[in-house]
Each structure stands twice: as C-alpha cells, then as structure tokens.
Tab-separated table of C-alpha atoms in Angstrom:
chain	number	residue	atom	x	y	z
C	228	MET	CA	-86.347	11.651	73.546
C	229	MET	CA	-86.857	14.823	71.362
C	230	ILE	CA	-84.256	16.565	70.105
C	231	GLY	CA	-83.347	20.847	70.852
C	232	MET	CA	-82.512	23.142	68.383
C	233	ASN	CA	-82.369	26.660	67.848
C	234	THR	CA	-85.798	28.395	67.593
C	235	GLU	CA	-84.246	32.369	68.370
C	236	THR	CA	-81.820	33.242	65.831
C	237	CYS	CA	-82.415	31.581	62.263
C	238	ASP	CA	-79.663	29.781	61.269
C	239	PRO	CA	-77.615	31.015	57.677
C	240	ALA	CA	-77.392	27.906	56.178
C	241	GLU	CA	-80.934	26.571	57.233
C	242	LEU	CA	-82.054	30.200	55.211
C	243	ALA	CA	-80.285	29.283	52.284
C	244	THR	CA	-81.506	24.915	52.413
C	245	LEU	CA	-84.743	26.679	52.140
C	246	ARG	CA	-84.667	29.199	49.635
C	247	GLU	CA	-82.934	26.168	47.575
C	248	ILE	CA	-85.601	24.508	47.954
C	249	PHE	CA	-88.544	27.121	47.126
C	250	GLY	CA	-86.586	30.126	45.213
C	251	PRO	CA	-86.394	27.924	42.030
C	252	ARG	CA	-90.363	27.075	42.272
C	253	PRO	CA	-91.860	30.462	40.052
C	254	GLU	CA	-95.709	29.426	41.830
C	255	ALA	CA	-93.385	30.202	45.266
C	256	ALA	CA	-96.690	32.160	47.018
C	257	PRO	CA	-94.392	35.388	47.850
C	258	PRO	CA	-92.786	36.739	51.246
C	259	ALA	CA	-95.576	37.936	54.267
C	260	GLY	CA	-93.176	40.538	55.232
C	261	TRP	CA	-91.543	42.300	58.442
C	262	GLU	CA	-94.595	43.507	58.827
C	263	ALA	CA	-97.163	41.351	58.888
C	264	VAL	CA	-94.910	38.170	60.424
C	265	ARG	CA	-94.842	41.575	63.597
C	266	SER	CA	-98.179	42.091	63.047
C	267	PHE	CA	-99.798	38.440	63.317
C	268	GLU	CA	-97.397	37.642	66.369
C	269	ALA	CA	-98.528	40.673	68.661
C	270	GLU	CA	-102.117	39.789	67.830
C	271	HIS	CA	-101.716	36.111	68.978
C	272	GLY	CA	-98.753	36.974	71.860
C	273	ILE	CA	-96.402	34.947	69.846
C	274	VAL	CA	-92.951	35.185	68.272
C	275	LEU	CA	-92.273	32.694	65.538
C	276	PRO	CA	-89.851	29.457	65.865
C	277	GLU	CA	-86.622	30.232	63.908
C	278	PRO	CA	-85.947	29.722	61.111
C	279	TYR	CA	-89.893	29.219	59.615
C	280	ARG	CA	-89.908	33.082	61.224
C	281	THR	CA	-87.500	34.244	58.767
C	282	PHE	CA	-88.559	32.387	55.817
C	283	VAL	CA	-92.157	33.524	55.647
C	284	ALA	CA	-91.102	36.780	55.668
C	285	GLU	CA	-88.306	37.042	53.545
C	286	VAL	CA	-88.687	33.818	51.563
C	287	CYS	CA	-91.716	32.517	50.383
C	288	ASP	CA	-95.542	32.242	52.358
C	289	GLY	CA	-97.118	29.328	50.504
C	290	LEU	CA	-96.559	27.027	48.195
C	291	ARG	CA	-99.480	25.376	46.076
C	292	ALA	CA	-97.116	21.745	45.600
C	293	GLY	CA	-96.343	21.096	49.388
C	294	PRO	CA	-95.193	19.949	51.558
C	295	PRO	CA	-97.887	18.973	52.478
C	296	TYR	CA	-99.798	17.219	49.618
C	297	CYS	CA	-102.451	20.026	49.506
C	298	GLY	CA	-99.985	22.775	49.938
C	299	LEU	CA	-97.697	24.567	52.407
C	300	LEU	CA	-100.574	27.192	53.924
C	301	PRO	CA	-99.705	31.044	54.080
C	302	PHE	CA	-98.340	31.495	57.752
C	303	ALA	CA	-101.935	33.122	58.605
C	304	GLN	CA	-104.250	30.340	57.427
C	305	THR	CA	-105.388	26.991	58.604
C	306	PRO	CA	-107.206	24.444	55.978
C	307	ALA	CA	-109.986	24.416	53.568
C	308	ASP	CA	-111.663	22.130	55.332
C	309	TRP	CA	-110.586	22.844	59.314
C	310	GLY	CA	-113.575	22.873	59.471
C	311	SER	CA	-116.454	25.531	61.678
C	312	GLY	CA	-117.339	25.665	64.781
C	313	ARG	CA	-114.392	24.257	66.431
C	314	PRO	CA	-112.573	25.642	69.473
C	315	GLU	CA	-110.527	28.891	69.177
C	316	ARG	CA	-106.351	27.965	67.844
C	317	LEU	CA	-105.142	29.758	71.159
C	318	LEU	CA	-101.094	29.963	69.424
C	319	ALA	CA	-99.849	31.584	72.854
C	320	GLU	CA	-100.992	28.389	74.529
C	321	PRO	CA	-98.162	26.081	75.363
C	322	PHE	CA	-98.682	22.821	73.266
C	323	PRO	CA	-99.032	20.050	75.467
C	324	LEU	CA	-97.437	16.759	74.099
C	325	THR	CA	-94.173	15.964	74.052
C	326	GLU	CA	-93.778	12.243	72.442
C	327	MET	CA	-96.276	10.317	70.505
C	328	TRP	CA	-99.894	10.371	71.731
C	329	LEU	CA	-102.090	7.935	69.905
C	330	TRP	CA	-105.912	8.270	70.734
C	331	GLU	CA	-106.421	5.214	70.550
C	332	ASP	CA	-104.158	3.824	73.688
C	333	ASN	CA	-106.825	6.208	76.295
C	334	GLU	CA	-108.650	2.780	75.863
C	335	LYS	CA	-105.903	0.230	76.339
C	336	ASP	CA	-104.722	2.068	79.262
C	337	GLU	CA	-105.482	1.382	83.464
C	338	GLU	CA	-105.107	4.660	84.035
C	339	ALA	CA	-107.315	5.660	80.908
C	340	LEU	CA	-108.885	9.503	80.842
C	341	SER	CA	-112.394	10.523	81.172
C	342	GLU	CA	-114.071	10.588	77.794
C	343	GLN	CA	-114.331	14.925	78.775
C	344	GLU	CA	-110.363	14.991	79.717
C	345	LEU	CA	-109.794	12.949	76.454
C	346	GLU	CA	-111.554	15.638	74.166
C	347	ALA	CA	-110.313	18.555	76.488
C	348	ARG	CA	-106.315	16.959	75.653
C	349	THR	CA	-106.943	16.058	72.046
C	350	ASP	CA	-108.446	19.563	71.475
C	351	ALA	CA	-105.475	21.294	73.488
C	352	ALA	CA	-102.810	19.110	71.090
C	353	CYS	CA	-105.046	20.407	67.759
C	354	ASP	CA	-105.420	23.809	68.767
C	355	HIS	CA	-103.191	25.027	71.022
C	356	GLY	CA	-99.280	26.627	70.369
C	357	SER	CA	-99.304	25.276	66.903
C	358	LEU	CA	-99.670	26.334	63.655
C	359	VAL	CA	-101.326	24.151	60.641
C	360	LEU	CA	-98.877	23.768	57.685
C	361	GLY	CA	-101.677	21.898	55.697
C	362	THR	CA	-102.621	19.130	55.325
C	363	ASP	CA	-102.027	15.406	53.793
C	364	GLY	CA	-105.934	15.128	52.818
C	365	CYS	CA	-108.357	12.436	55.531
C	366	GLY	CA	-108.299	14.933	58.282
C	367	MET	CA	-104.207	14.517	58.338
C	368	TYR	CA	-101.889	17.980	59.615
C	369	TRP	CA	-99.084	18.520	60.095
C	370	HIS	CA	-98.301	21.420	62.851
C	371	LEU	CA	-95.085	23.755	63.212
C	372	VAL	CA	-95.338	24.080	67.755
C	373	VAL	CA	-94.919	28.051	68.025
C	374	THR	CA	-94.867	27.907	72.291
C	375	GLY	CA	-94.003	25.048	74.538
C	376	PRO	CA	-90.971	22.948	75.129
C	377	GLN	CA	-91.729	21.914	71.545
C	378	ARG	CA	-91.793	24.938	69.791
C	379	GLY	CA	-89.837	24.683	66.296
C	380	HIS	CA	-91.025	20.801	65.695
C	381	VAL	CA	-93.526	19.852	63.089
C	382	TRP	CA	-95.971	17.307	64.202
C	383	LEU	CA	-98.420	15.335	62.749
C	384	ILE	CA	-102.135	15.272	63.926
C	385	ASP	CA	-104.851	13.175	62.990
C	386	GLU	CA	-107.723	11.611	64.128
C	387	TYR	CA	-105.460	8.884	65.349
C	388	GLY	CA	-103.253	10.655	67.348
C	389	ALA	CA	-100.186	13.059	66.695
C	390	MET	CA	-96.431	11.958	66.472
C	391	PRO	CA	-93.813	14.274	65.772
C	392	PHE	CA	-91.625	14.312	62.676
C	393	GLY	CA	-87.604	14.040	62.762
C	394	THR	CA	-86.681	11.524	65.967
C	395	SER	CA	-83.687	8.679	66.019
C	396	PRO	CA	-85.025	5.583	64.197
C	397	GLY	CA	-86.909	3.284	66.297
C	398	ALA	CA	-88.070	6.248	68.210
C	399	SER	CA	-90.865	7.477	66.196
C	400	PRO	CA	-92.169	6.124	63.048
C	401	MET	CA	-91.305	9.471	61.276
C	402	PRO	CA	-87.312	9.305	62.181
C	403	GLY	CA	-85.174	12.403	60.391
C	404	THR	CA	-84.190	16.017	61.005
C	405	PRO	CA	-86.378	17.678	63.500
C	406	GLY	CA	-87.455	20.760	62.469
C	407	PHE	CA	-89.610	23.210	59.288
C	408	THR	CA	-86.146	22.679	57.296
C	409	GLY	CA	-85.689	19.182	58.282
C	410	TRP	CA	-89.290	18.555	57.041
C	411	VAL	CA	-88.991	20.295	53.862
C	412	ALA	CA	-85.564	18.692	52.747
C	413	HIS	CA	-86.794	15.491	53.377
C	414	TRP	CA	-90.498	16.265	51.699
C	415	ALA	CA	-88.181	17.834	48.488
C	416	ARG	CA	-86.159	14.688	47.695
C	417	GLY	CA	-89.259	13.141	47.345
C	418	ARG	CA	-88.551	11.076	50.789
C	419	THR	CA	-91.752	8.941	52.266
C	420	TRP	CA	-92.746	10.142	55.545
C	421	PHE	CA	-92.551	6.971	57.000
C	422	ALA	CA	-89.882	4.847	58.020
C	423	GLY	CA	-90.677	1.288	56.527
C	424	ALA	CA	-92.223	2.684	53.416
C	425	PRO	CA	-91.747	1.988	50.206
C	426	GLY	CA	-88.301	3.739	48.948
C	427	ASP	CA	-86.963	4.158	52.170
C	428	SER	CA	-83.542	1.958	53.530
C	429	PRO	CA	-83.710	2.961	56.954
C	430	GLU	CA	-80.195	4.432	56.510
C	431	GLU	CA	-81.916	6.878	54.587
C	432	SER	CA	-84.919	6.729	57.278
C	433	ALA	CA	-82.393	8.382	59.792
C	434	ARG	CA	-80.924	11.079	57.803
C-alpha cells in the first residue's frame, strides 16, 4: 500500500532538509520565484505539491549534479532526450497508476490489453499528471506526480514499466521514504535506488 503524505502545506523540517542539501552547492540554480511558479500553475491548471512547490520557488530550481544522474531539471523543463512528436503533456489529467506496473506483464496477463489500449495507458503514465524531474539516461525518467491519488510521490518510468520510489521493503524494488524530500535525501546519502544493490543492507533500504 502506498503511503499518504501532506502535499498542501510545506513542512518546515522537510524544507530545512532540502536547504541543507542544496544550499552549500554553488552550482545549484537560483530559485524560480513565486511569480514564475504561480504563472506555471495557472497555465497548466494545477497546484504543485509541497514541499516541491516551495523548494523551486525559494530554494533551488535545478542542479546539474542531480538527482538523478543527468541532473535535476528546472521545474518547467523536460529532458533534452525527451524527443519531439510525443503526446502533449497534460499535467491537470490525473496520473493513472497507484501501484507498480510492468508493461511486459501485459503479455502474460489473461486479460491483456490490446496494443491500442496498452499504448494509451503507457502514454497516460508518461504524460498525465506529472512533472519530469530528470533522467538517469537510457530512457529512465523520474516523475513527480502533481495530480491524482499519487500526488507528491516520485515514480521511475522507463521502457519496461513504472514503479514508485519509497514504500516498505518487499513492496517495491525501491523502498525508502516516499516523496520529493525522501527521494532527494536518499540520493544525497549516496544510496542506490534499488533494494539489494551493492552497498545497501535491508536495514538501510528501509530508512
């Protein structure tokens, strides 16, 4: 089961954690400011989830060092390798997933989706209700959900499927503290994303 979170008000402790991580980095991009954030929200018909909303307005709007590997993107951008000719990104449409989904499992499912249905659902997972935080390369994109039941959660979406970051051990390949701050803190500690990777004990993966 996914863990709920407060996405409407900014927790001072979470904001302090983000300031501590990004503040000492001279290469961190300056904050976007509240005017830019509110203009973006009005354009897309959304309100960004906290603490990310306050983070980009007051702390930092991008860091080349990460997270992820290829850098944390400014909030209004998509990665350079996102490609042209893709479906329009509709941030106000709810993110459609609530649990991990591997596209390849469709072939094994007795009630498998048709090719058209599968394409429509994968397009929605990639383009509805989320910001793209950045990429780890090879088509691996990190998304922050801004609309729908998963609002505030960070998901990894690639050619194989979609999975949330931050659940209890055994429930996801990426256990940890859910949400943007938990994702950033995980990276700042030099942790690997996936449970069982070299350097991660089960006890560490649960933190």
